Coordinates of C-alpha atoms in Angstrom, one line a residue:
M1 CA 1.7 15.0 -25.4
K2 CA -1.0 17.6 -24.8
T3 CA -3.8 15.2 -25.7
I4 CA -2.5 12.6 -23.3
K5 CA -2.2 15.1 -20.4
I6 CA -5.7 16.3 -21.0
L7 CA -7.3 12.9 -21.2
A8 CA -5.5 11.9 -18.0
A9 CA -6.7 15.0 -16.2
C10 CA -10.2 14.5 -17.4
S11 CA -10.5 11.2 -15.7
I12 CA -10.8 12.7 -12.2
F13 CA -13.5 15.1 -13.4
L14 CA -15.6 12.4 -14.9
F15 CA -15.6 10.7 -11.5
A16 CA -15.6 13.7 -9.2
F17 CA -16.7 16.9 -10.9
S18 CA -18.1 16.0 -14.4
A19 CA -16.4 19.0 -15.7
C20 CA -14.4 17.9 -18.8
D21 CA -15.6 18.1 -22.3
L22 CA -13.8 15.5 -24.3
T23 CA -14.9 17.1 -27.6
D24 CA -12.6 20.1 -26.8
L25 CA -9.1 18.7 -26.3
N26 CA -7.6 22.2 -26.4
E27 CA -9.3 23.2 -23.2
N28 CA -6.8 23.6 -20.3
P29 CA -7.7 21.0 -17.7
N30 CA -5.9 23.0 -15.0
N31 CA -8.2 26.1 -15.5
P32 CA -11.4 26.0 -13.4
T33 CA -14.6 26.8 -15.3
A34 CA -17.5 28.8 -14.1
D35 CA -20.1 26.0 -14.3
V36 CA -18.3 23.8 -11.7
D37 CA -18.4 24.1 -7.9
Y38 CA -14.8 23.5 -6.6
N39 CA -15.5 24.3 -3.0
M40 CA -14.8 20.8 -1.8
N41 CA -18.2 20.8 0.0
D42 CA -19.7 18.5 -2.6
A43 CA -20.4 14.9 -2.0
Q44 CA -18.7 14.1 -5.3
L45 CA -15.3 14.8 -3.6
A46 CA -15.6 11.3 -2.2
A47 CA -14.5 10.1 -5.7
A48 CA -11.3 12.2 -5.5
L49 CA -10.5 10.7 -2.1
R50 CA -10.8 7.3 -3.7
K51 CA -8.3 8.3 -6.3
G52 CA -5.4 8.5 -3.9
I53 CA -4.7 4.8 -4.2
A54 CA -5.8 2.0 -6.6
M55 CA -9.0 0.8 -5.0
E56 CA -11.5 0.5 -7.7
G57 CA -12.4 -2.5 -9.8
D58 CA -10.0 -2.8 -12.7
D59 CA -7.2 -0.7 -11.3
E60 CA -7.5 -2.3 -7.8
Q61 CA -7.1 -5.7 -9.3
R62 CA -4.3 -4.9 -11.7
V63 CA -2.2 -2.5 -9.6
K64 CA -2.9 -3.8 -6.1
S65 CA -3.8 -7.5 -6.3
L66 CA -1.7 -8.5 -9.2
M67 CA 1.3 -6.2 -8.6
L68 CA 1.7 -4.8 -5.1
D69 CA 0.4 -7.9 -3.4
F70 CA 2.8 -10.0 -5.5
Y71 CA 5.9 -7.9 -4.7
A72 CA 5.1 -7.9 -1.0
Q73 CA 4.2 -11.6 -1.2
V74 CA 1.1 -11.1 0.9
A75 CA -1.0 -13.0 -1.6
D76 CA -0.9 -15.1 -4.8
G77 CA -3.6 -14.1 -7.2
G78 CA -3.3 -16.4 -10.2
N79 CA -1.1 -17.2 -13.2
W80 CA 0.3 -13.8 -14.0
N81 CA 4.0 -13.2 -14.9
L82 CA 4.1 -9.9 -12.9
K83 CA 5.2 -12.1 -9.9
N84 CA 8.2 -13.0 -12.1
Y85 CA 9.0 -9.3 -12.4
F86 CA 7.8 -8.9 -16.0
M87 CA 5.8 -5.7 -16.7
N88 CA 2.4 -5.0 -18.2
D89 CA 2.4 -1.6 -19.8
D90 CA -1.3 -1.1 -19.7
W91 CA -1.3 -1.6 -15.9
N92 CA 1.7 0.7 -15.5
N93 CA -0.1 3.3 -17.5
R94 CA -3.2 3.0 -15.3
M95 CA -1.3 3.8 -12.1
Y96 CA 0.6 6.7 -13.8
K97 CA -2.6 8.3 -15.1
R98 CA -4.4 7.7 -11.7
V99 CA -1.7 9.6 -9.9
Q100 CA -1.3 12.5 -12.4
S101 CA -5.0 13.0 -12.9
N102 CA -5.8 13.1 -9.1
I103 CA -3.0 15.6 -8.5
A104 CA -4.3 17.8 -11.3
G105 CA -7.8 17.8 -9.9
L106 CA -6.7 18.6 -6.4
N107 CA -4.5 21.4 -7.7
I108 CA -7.6 23.0 -9.2
V109 CA -9.4 22.7 -5.9
I110 CA -6.5 24.3 -3.9
R111 CA -6.1 27.2 -6.3
D112 CA -9.8 27.9 -6.4
L113 CA -10.3 27.8 -2.7
T114 CA -7.2 29.8 -2.0
E115 CA -8.7 32.6 -4.1
K116 CA -11.9 32.4 -2.0
G117 CA -10.2 33.2 1.3
D118 CA -9.3 32.0 4.7
E119 CA -12.7 30.5 5.5
Y120 CA -11.7 27.5 3.4
K121 CA -8.5 26.8 5.3
H122 CA -9.5 23.4 6.5
S123 CA -10.8 22.3 3.1
I124 CA -7.5 23.4 1.5
A125 CA -5.5 21.5 4.1
V126 CA -7.4 18.3 3.4
A127 CA -6.8 18.7 -0.4
K128 CA -3.1 19.2 0.3
I129 CA -2.8 16.2 2.5
W130 CA -4.5 14.0 -0.1
R131 CA -2.4 15.5 -2.8
I132 CA 0.7 14.4 -1.0
F133 CA -0.7 11.0 -0.2
T134 CA -1.4 10.5 -3.9
A135 CA 2.0 11.9 -5.1
A136 CA 4.0 9.8 -2.6
S137 CA 2.3 6.6 -4.0
G138 CA 3.5 7.6 -7.5
F139 CA 7.1 8.5 -6.5
D140 CA 7.4 5.3 -4.5
Y141 CA 6.0 3.3 -7.4
F142 CA 8.0 4.6 -10.4
G143 CA 10.7 6.9 -9.0
P144 CA 11.0 10.4 -10.5
I145 CA 7.7 11.6 -12.0
P146 CA 6.2 15.1 -12.5
L147 CA 4.6 16.8 -9.5
P148 CA 2.5 19.6 -11.0
K149 CA 2.4 22.8 -8.9
Y150 CA -0.9 24.1 -7.4
T151 CA 0.5 27.6 -7.4
E152 CA 0.5 27.9 -11.2
V153 CA -0.6 26.1 -14.3
E154 CA 2.2 24.1 -16.0
A155 CA 1.7 23.0 -19.6
N156 CA 4.1 20.0 -19.2
P157 CA 5.4 19.7 -15.6
P158 CA 9.0 18.5 -15.4
Y159 CA 10.0 15.3 -13.7
M160 CA 11.2 15.8 -10.1
T161 CA 13.7 13.7 -8.2
V162 CA 12.4 11.5 -5.4
K163 CA 14.6 13.5 -3.0
D164 CA 13.1 16.8 -3.9
A165 CA 9.6 15.3 -3.9
Y166 CA 10.1 14.2 -0.3
A167 CA 11.2 17.6 0.7
E168 CA 8.0 19.0 -0.9
F169 CA 5.9 16.4 1.0
F170 CA 7.3 17.6 4.3
R171 CA 6.8 21.2 3.4
E172 CA 3.2 20.8 2.3
L173 CA 2.3 18.7 5.3
D174 CA 3.7 21.6 7.4
E175 CA 1.3 23.9 5.6
A176 CA -1.6 21.6 5.9
V177 CA -1.2 21.0 9.7
S178 CA -0.7 24.7 10.2
M179 CA -4.0 25.4 8.4
L180 CA -5.8 22.7 10.4
D181 CA -4.5 24.4 13.6
Q182 CA -6.2 27.7 12.6
S183 CA -9.9 28.5 12.7
S184 CA -12.0 28.2 9.5
G185 CA -15.3 29.7 8.6
N186 CA -16.5 26.5 7.1
N187 CA -16.4 22.8 7.8
I188 CA -14.2 20.7 5.6
F189 CA -17.3 19.6 3.8
A190 CA -20.8 21.0 4.0
D191 CA -22.1 17.5 4.7
A192 CA -20.0 15.3 6.9
A193 CA -21.1 12.3 5.0
S194 CA -19.1 13.6 2.0
D195 CA -16.0 13.0 4.0
I196 CA -15.8 9.2 3.5
V197 CA -12.5 9.0 5.5
F198 CA -13.0 11.0 8.7
K199 CA -16.5 12.5 8.7
N200 CA -15.3 16.1 8.9
S201 CA -13.1 15.5 11.9
V202 CA -10.4 18.2 11.8
E203 CA -8.5 16.4 14.6
K204 CA -8.4 13.1 12.8
W205 CA -7.2 14.7 9.5
R206 CA -4.5 16.4 11.6
K207 CA -3.4 13.0 13.1
F208 CA -3.5 11.5 9.6
A209 CA -1.2 14.2 8.2
N210 CA 1.3 13.7 11.1
S211 CA 1.2 10.0 10.7
L212 CA 1.9 10.3 7.0
R213 CA 4.9 12.5 8.0
L214 CA 6.1 9.7 10.3
R215 CA 5.7 7.2 7.5
Y216 CA 7.6 9.3 5.0
A217 CA 10.3 10.2 7.6
M218 CA 11.1 6.5 8.2
R219 CA 11.2 6.0 4.5
L220 CA 14.4 8.0 4.6
S221 CA 16.1 5.9 7.3
E222 CA 18.8 4.6 5.0
V223 CA 19.4 7.5 2.7
D224 CA 19.0 10.6 5.0
P225 CA 19.1 9.6 8.7
A226 CA 19.2 13.3 9.8
T227 CA 16.0 14.2 8.0
C228 CA 14.4 10.9 9.1
A229 CA 15.1 11.8 12.7
S230 CA 14.0 15.5 12.5
E231 CA 10.8 14.8 10.6
A232 CA 9.9 11.8 12.9
A233 CA 10.4 14.0 15.9
K234 CA 8.2 16.7 14.4
A235 CA 5.4 14.2 13.6
L236 CA 5.4 12.9 17.1
A237 CA 5.5 16.3 18.7
S238 CA 2.5 17.5 16.6
G239 CA 0.5 14.4 17.3
V240 CA 0.0 11.1 15.4
M241 CA -2.8 8.5 15.6
E242 CA -3.3 7.5 19.2
E243 CA -5.9 4.7 19.1
K244 CA -7.6 2.4 16.6
A245 CA -10.5 4.8 16.2
D246 CA -8.0 7.2 14.5
A247 CA -7.3 4.8 11.6
A248 CA -8.0 5.9 8.0
K249 CA -10.3 3.6 6.1
L250 CA -12.4 3.9 3.0
P251 CA -15.8 2.3 2.6
P252 CA -16.6 0.4 -0.6
K253 CA -18.8 2.3 -3.1
A254 CA -22.5 2.2 -2.2
N255 CA -23.9 3.4 -5.5
G256 CA -23.7 0.2 -7.5
D257 CA -20.8 1.3 -9.7
W258 CA -18.1 -1.0 -10.9
G259 CA -16.1 -2.1 -8.0
A260 CA -18.8 -1.4 -5.4
D261 CA -18.0 -4.5 -3.4
Y262 CA -14.9 -4.8 -1.3
N263 CA -12.7 -5.9 -4.2
Y264 CA -11.0 -8.9 -2.7
T265 CA -14.5 -10.4 -2.1
M266 CA -15.4 -9.7 -5.7
F267 CA -12.2 -11.2 -7.1
Q268 CA -12.3 -14.5 -5.1
I269 CA -16.0 -15.1 -4.8
T270 CA -17.8 -13.3 -7.7
W271 CA -15.1 -14.2 -10.2
G272 CA -14.1 -17.5 -8.6
G273 CA -10.4 -16.9 -8.7
P274 CA -8.8 -17.8 -5.3
L275 CA -6.4 -15.5 -3.6
L276 CA -3.8 -17.7 -2.0
M277 CA -1.4 -17.7 0.9
T278 CA 2.2 -17.5 -0.3
S279 CA 5.0 -19.7 0.9
S280 CA 6.7 -16.7 2.5
F281 CA 3.6 -15.7 4.5
E282 CA 3.3 -19.3 5.7
K283 CA 6.9 -19.3 7.0
L284 CA 6.3 -16.1 8.9
V285 CA 3.2 -17.3 10.7
T286 CA 4.2 -20.9 11.3
N287 CA 5.0 -21.7 15.0
I288 CA 5.3 -18.0 16.1
G289 CA 3.6 -17.5 19.4
G290 CA 3.5 -21.2 20.1
V291 CA -0.3 -21.4 19.7
D292 CA -1.9 -24.7 18.7
F293 CA -3.4 -24.8 15.1
P294 CA -7.2 -24.8 15.4
T295 CA -8.6 -27.9 13.8
N296 CA -12.1 -26.8 13.4
I297 CA -11.6 -24.4 10.5
V298 CA -13.1 -25.1 7.1
N299 CA -13.1 -23.6 3.6
K300 CA -16.0 -21.2 3.8
R301 CA -16.0 -20.4 0.1
K302 CA -16.9 -24.0 -0.7
G303 CA -19.6 -23.7 2.0
L304 CA -21.4 -21.0 0.1
T305 CA -22.6 -23.5 -2.4
D306 CA -21.9 -26.9 -1.0
A307 CA -20.6 -28.6 2.2
P308 CA -17.5 -26.7 3.4
T309 CA -14.2 -28.5 2.9
P310 CA -12.8 -29.5 6.3
L311 CA -9.2 -29.0 7.3
S312 CA -6.9 -31.9 6.2
G313 CA -3.9 -33.1 8.2
V314 CA -1.6 -30.8 6.2
H315 CA -1.0 -27.8 8.3
P316 CA 1.6 -26.5 10.9
E317 CA 1.3 -27.7 14.5
K318 CA 1.5 -24.2 15.8
V319 CA 0.5 -20.9 14.1
D320 CA 0.0 -17.2 14.6
P321 CA -3.7 -17.1 15.7
R322 CA -4.5 -14.3 13.2
A323 CA -3.3 -16.4 10.2
T324 CA -6.2 -18.9 10.4
I325 CA -8.6 -16.0 10.4
M326 CA -6.9 -14.5 7.4
F327 CA -6.7 -17.8 5.4
D328 CA -9.0 -20.8 5.1
P329 CA -7.9 -24.3 4.2
A330 CA -7.7 -25.1 0.5
Y331 CA -10.9 -25.2 -1.5
E332 CA -10.5 -28.8 -2.7
S333 CA -7.9 -30.5 -0.5
G334 CA -8.4 -28.8 2.9
D335 CA -4.6 -28.3 3.1
W336 CA -3.4 -25.2 4.9
K337 CA -0.1 -24.4 3.1
G338 CA 1.3 -21.6 1.0
M339 CA 1.9 -21.5 -2.8
P340 CA 5.6 -21.4 -3.7
Y341 CA 6.4 -17.9 -4.8
G342 CA 7.3 -17.0 -8.4
L343 CA 6.6 -20.2 -10.2
S344 CA 6.8 -19.9 -14.0
S345 CA 3.5 -19.6 -15.9
T346 CA 4.0 -23.0 -17.5
V347 CA 4.1 -24.7 -14.1
Y348 CA 1.7 -22.6 -12.1
G349 CA -1.8 -24.2 -11.8
T350 CA -0.7 -27.7 -12.9
E351 CA -0.4 -30.9 -11.0
E352 CA 0.6 -30.2 -7.4
Y353 CA 0.4 -26.4 -8.1
K354 CA -3.3 -26.3 -8.7
T355 CA -4.8 -23.3 -6.9
V356 CA -7.5 -25.4 -5.2
L357 CA -4.8 -27.2 -3.2
Y358 CA -3.6 -24.1 -1.2
A359 CA -4.9 -22.0 1.6
E360 CA -7.0 -19.0 0.4
F361 CA -8.4 -15.8 1.8
G362 CA -11.0 -16.7 4.4
Y363 CA -11.8 -13.3 6.1
I364 CA -13.8 -12.2 3.1
I365 CA -16.6 -14.5 4.1
R366 CA -18.4 -13.4 7.2
D367 CA -21.4 -15.0 9.0
G368 CA -21.9 -17.3 6.0
A369 CA -22.0 -14.6 3.3
P370 CA -19.4 -12.7 1.2
Y371 CA -18.2 -9.7 3.3
K372 CA -18.9 -7.1 0.5
S373 CA -19.1 -4.1 2.9
R374 CA -15.7 -4.5 4.5
P375 CA -13.9 -1.1 4.5
Y376 CA -10.4 -0.7 3.0
D377 CA -7.6 -0.2 5.4
V378 CA -5.7 2.9 4.3
F379 CA -3.5 3.7 7.3
L380 CA -3.9 1.8 10.5
Y381 CA -3.1 2.7 14.1
E382 CA -1.0 -0.5 14.2
E383 CA 1.3 0.9 11.6
V384 CA 1.9 4.0 13.7
C385 CA 2.9 1.9 16.6
F386 CA 5.4 0.0 14.6
L387 CA 6.8 3.1 12.9
K388 CA 7.3 4.6 16.4
A389 CA 8.9 1.3 17.6
E390 CA 11.4 1.3 14.8
A391 CA 12.2 5.0 15.2
M392 CA 12.8 4.5 18.9
L393 CA 14.8 1.2 18.5
R394 CA 17.1 2.9 16.0
G395 CA 17.6 6.1 18.0
F396 CA 15.8 8.4 15.6
V397 CA 13.5 9.5 18.5
G398 CA 13.4 8.8 22.2
G399 CA 10.9 6.4 23.7
D400 CA 10.2 2.8 24.7
A401 CA 10.4 0.7 21.5
K402 CA 9.1 -2.4 23.3
S403 CA 6.0 -0.7 24.5
E404 CA 5.1 0.6 21.0
Y405 CA 5.9 -2.8 19.5
E406 CA 3.5 -4.6 21.9
K407 CA 0.8 -1.9 21.4
G408 CA 1.0 -2.6 17.7
V409 CA 0.7 -6.4 18.1
R410 CA -2.2 -6.0 20.5
A411 CA -4.0 -3.6 18.2
S412 CA -3.6 -6.1 15.3
F413 CA -4.9 -9.0 17.4
E414 CA -8.0 -6.8 18.2
T415 CA -8.4 -5.9 14.5
W416 CA -8.5 -9.6 13.5
G417 CA -10.4 -10.8 16.6
A418 CA -7.6 -13.1 17.6
Q419 CA -7.2 -14.4 21.1
G420 CA -4.3 -15.2 23.4
I421 CA -2.3 -12.0 23.0
D422 CA -0.5 -12.2 26.4
D423 CA 0.8 -15.7 25.9
Y424 CA 1.7 -14.8 22.3
L425 CA 3.9 -11.8 23.3
A426 CA 5.6 -13.9 26.0
S427 CA 6.4 -16.8 23.7
T428 CA 9.9 -17.5 22.5
A429 CA 8.6 -20.0 19.9
K430 CA 10.1 -19.0 16.5
N431 CA 8.6 -19.0 13.1
N432 CA 10.3 -20.6 10.1
A433 CA 12.5 -17.5 9.6
G434 CA 13.7 -17.7 13.2
T435 CA 11.7 -14.8 14.6
S436 CA 9.7 -15.0 17.9
A437 CA 7.1 -12.6 19.1
N438 CA 8.8 -12.0 22.5
Y439 CA 10.6 -8.6 22.1
D440 CA 13.3 -9.4 24.6
D441 CA 14.2 -12.8 23.1
I442 CA 17.0 -12.1 20.6
A443 CA 18.6 -15.6 20.5
G444 CA 19.3 -17.1 17.1
D445 CA 19.4 -16.0 13.5
G446 CA 16.4 -14.0 12.2
N447 CA 15.4 -12.8 15.6
T448 CA 16.6 -9.2 16.0
Q449 CA 14.3 -6.7 17.4
L450 CA 14.0 -4.9 14.1
E451 CA 13.1 -8.2 12.4
K452 CA 10.3 -8.6 15.0
I453 CA 9.0 -5.1 14.5
I454 CA 8.9 -5.3 10.7
T455 CA 7.5 -8.9 10.7
Q456 CA 4.6 -7.8 12.9
K457 CA 4.1 -4.7 10.8
Y458 CA 3.9 -6.9 7.8
L459 CA 1.3 -9.2 9.3
A460 CA -0.7 -6.2 10.6
A461 CA -0.8 -4.6 7.1
F462 CA -2.4 -7.7 5.5
P463 CA -3.8 -7.3 2.9
D464 CA -4.9 -3.8 2.1
V465 CA -1.6 -1.9 3.1
S466 CA 0.7 -4.2 1.1
F467 CA 2.3 -1.1 -0.6
E468 CA 3.9 -0.3 2.7
S469 CA 5.1 -3.9 3.1
W470 CA 6.8 -3.7 -0.3
N471 CA 8.3 -0.3 0.7
D472 CA 9.8 -1.9 3.8
K473 CA 11.1 -4.8 1.8
R474 CA 12.9 -2.4 -0.5
R475 CA 14.1 -0.2 2.3
L476 CA 15.3 -2.8 4.8
N477 CA 15.1 -6.2 3.0
L478 CA 12.6 -7.1 5.7
P479 CA 10.6 -9.2 6.5
R480 CA 12.3 -12.4 5.3
L481 CA 10.7 -13.4 2.0
D482 CA 11.4 -16.1 -0.6
V483 CA 13.3 -15.2 -3.7
A484 CA 11.0 -15.7 -6.7
I485 CA 11.7 -19.1 -8.3
H486 CA 11.5 -17.6 -11.8
R487 CA 12.4 -14.0 -12.6
D488 CA 12.9 -11.9 -15.7
E489 CA 16.2 -13.3 -16.9
A490 CA 17.2 -10.1 -18.6
Q491 CA 17.4 -8.3 -15.3
Y492 CA 18.2 -11.0 -12.7
N493 CA 20.9 -13.6 -12.2
L494 CA 18.7 -16.6 -11.7
S495 CA 21.5 -18.5 -10.0
N496 CA 21.5 -16.1 -7.0
T497 CA 18.7 -17.0 -4.6
D498 CA 20.2 -15.5 -1.5
I499 CA 17.4 -14.1 0.7
K500 CA 19.9 -11.7 2.2
D501 CA 20.7 -10.1 -1.1
P502 CA 18.2 -7.1 -1.6
K503 CA 19.0 -7.0 -5.3
N504 CA 17.1 -10.3 -5.7
F505 CA 13.8 -8.5 -5.2
I506 CA 11.9 -6.1 -7.5
K507 CA 12.8 -2.4 -6.9
R508 CA 10.3 -0.3 -8.9
I509 CA 7.8 -0.2 -11.8
Q510 CA 8.8 0.9 -15.3
Y511 CA 7.4 4.1 -16.8
P512 CA 4.5 3.5 -19.3
Q513 CA 5.3 3.5 -23.0
A514 CA 3.0 6.5 -23.5
E515 CA 5.5 8.7 -21.7
I516 CA 8.4 7.4 -23.8
A517 CA 6.4 8.0 -27.0
N518 CA 4.7 11.3 -26.2
N519 CA 6.9 13.0 -23.6
T520 CA 10.3 11.8 -24.8
A521 CA 12.4 14.8 -23.6
E522 CA 10.9 14.8 -20.1
Y523 CA 11.0 11.0 -19.9
N524 CA 14.7 11.0 -20.7
K525 CA 15.2 13.5 -17.9
G526 CA 13.3 11.3 -15.6
V527 CA 15.5 8.3 -16.4
E528 CA 18.6 10.5 -15.8
L529 CA 17.2 11.6 -12.4
L530 CA 16.5 7.9 -11.6
G531 CA 20.2 7.3 -11.8
G532 CA 19.9 4.1 -13.7
K533 CA 18.1 2.3 -16.5
D534 CA 14.3 2.3 -16.7
V535 CA 14.1 -1.3 -15.5
V536 CA 12.6 -2.9 -12.5
S537 CA 15.9 -3.7 -10.9
T538 CA 17.0 -0.1 -10.6
P539 CA 16.4 1.1 -7.0
I540 CA 14.8 4.5 -6.3
W541 CA 16.5 7.2 -4.2
W542 CA 15.6 6.0 -0.7
D543 CA 16.3 2.4 -1.5
K544 CA 20.0 1.8 -0.7
N545 CA 20.0 -1.9 -1.0
A546 CA 20.3 -2.2 2.7
N547 CA 20.0 -5.7 4.3
Y548 CA 18.8 -6.2 7.9
C549 CA 17.7 -9.8 7.3
T550 CA 19.7 -12.2 9.5
S551 CA 17.6 -15.3 8.9
S552 CA 19.5 -18.4 7.9
K553 CA 16.6 -20.2 6.2

């Protein structure tokens, strides 16, 4: 187990600090060495910031594009059985190691800077914020996992319950915001360019921390409403993102390393594997807003090497105006339609299910060229608006839910360069799930105000923040999504295709086999803390199998 832990911890140093010596596997990775500068004023910290989520080449494709995007049904990325809820142990292990190694590295930074004194308060605060951001992604992905302390070195940190982890998240965010509120003798980074998220803006880091608190507070809406309400109120009182300029984004790498391009551009254009619209996504954007489908759109990827494929006659009559910016007509047929979700690997890609016959990502081509420099969305202002709208609608905090809902939709339209927002928000035209954009229109199945908020949150998150879309699906069974046509038969009753049954959708990711083999005792404790079998159908603590979907189709 010791070798595994050290190898995992070394990965962050190879990227961020170049401090590990793989020839000495007995060296404690949690003990700072004299030849490394851990003062967080080094441009290499940008690599540690990138480690908070899977956004680099191999990991980004496997964890994000071929797992999270599948589970949120925001995209279909090829003939992989992950969409049928089978697991790939190597990919599970990548995410597990990514989380644990980044926490270990940030723990070293926090300990070292704490010893140096109060002049590094702002730097410590940012390390704590990113540590919580990283840890939350791991707990929401697997369920109970270790959360190594930064106050002491632990040889083999124990698994922690998701409930206790969330309590720790709120406690550490308290500490971080308090530190940011105090003066500091140094900037967060010596060079603002090293801060690839907020360019040394203490105020933006503060808003980001409070916005994370609001996100995590709402995660507890079904399991602990009292804590949800108190933490949401605390986040709003302290100050969350207030405008689009507050959003957290990460630029692609600029040094030519693997994964330097915006990865979706690399996947679809460099590798030639289309990223397709799903049938669920098509249903959510069809007819909502009552806007005519634009007939002048083409397949721009085809146009990079040949005449662009024009739109065929296969498309909805009305469509959300953002959707035709997000997705182009099919590469070969020009049809604008979604791939049925969860086809078996023997059917996918054959006959009528060929990938070139379905709408594919279009926004990754800009001004006639691949949009390689597009920044990654990490946390958008739009999401804050929808979080506030849900909290207000459900009585967790006071305020005008409709106003926040409409602010979120307006911000998303601006992000995507879509037109006609006033008419869209006034329209009672319903999508194929029964949901309209008009907040006051609640007639018909699938058209509650909560369904509106989460549907718009889902569309605004496309595609980079799909992890949050999957979290909402597990927490609320919203938005309305298709049940996968084929699922792992060992865990799912394939005769049950009820979209209102939350148990028909994947609940978590299994632990990697390395933990079972090399950390057996702690793994067994982790499964016990999970409260069920180590399978993808076992819900984690905050997922109570709630259903708020009222759609009848």
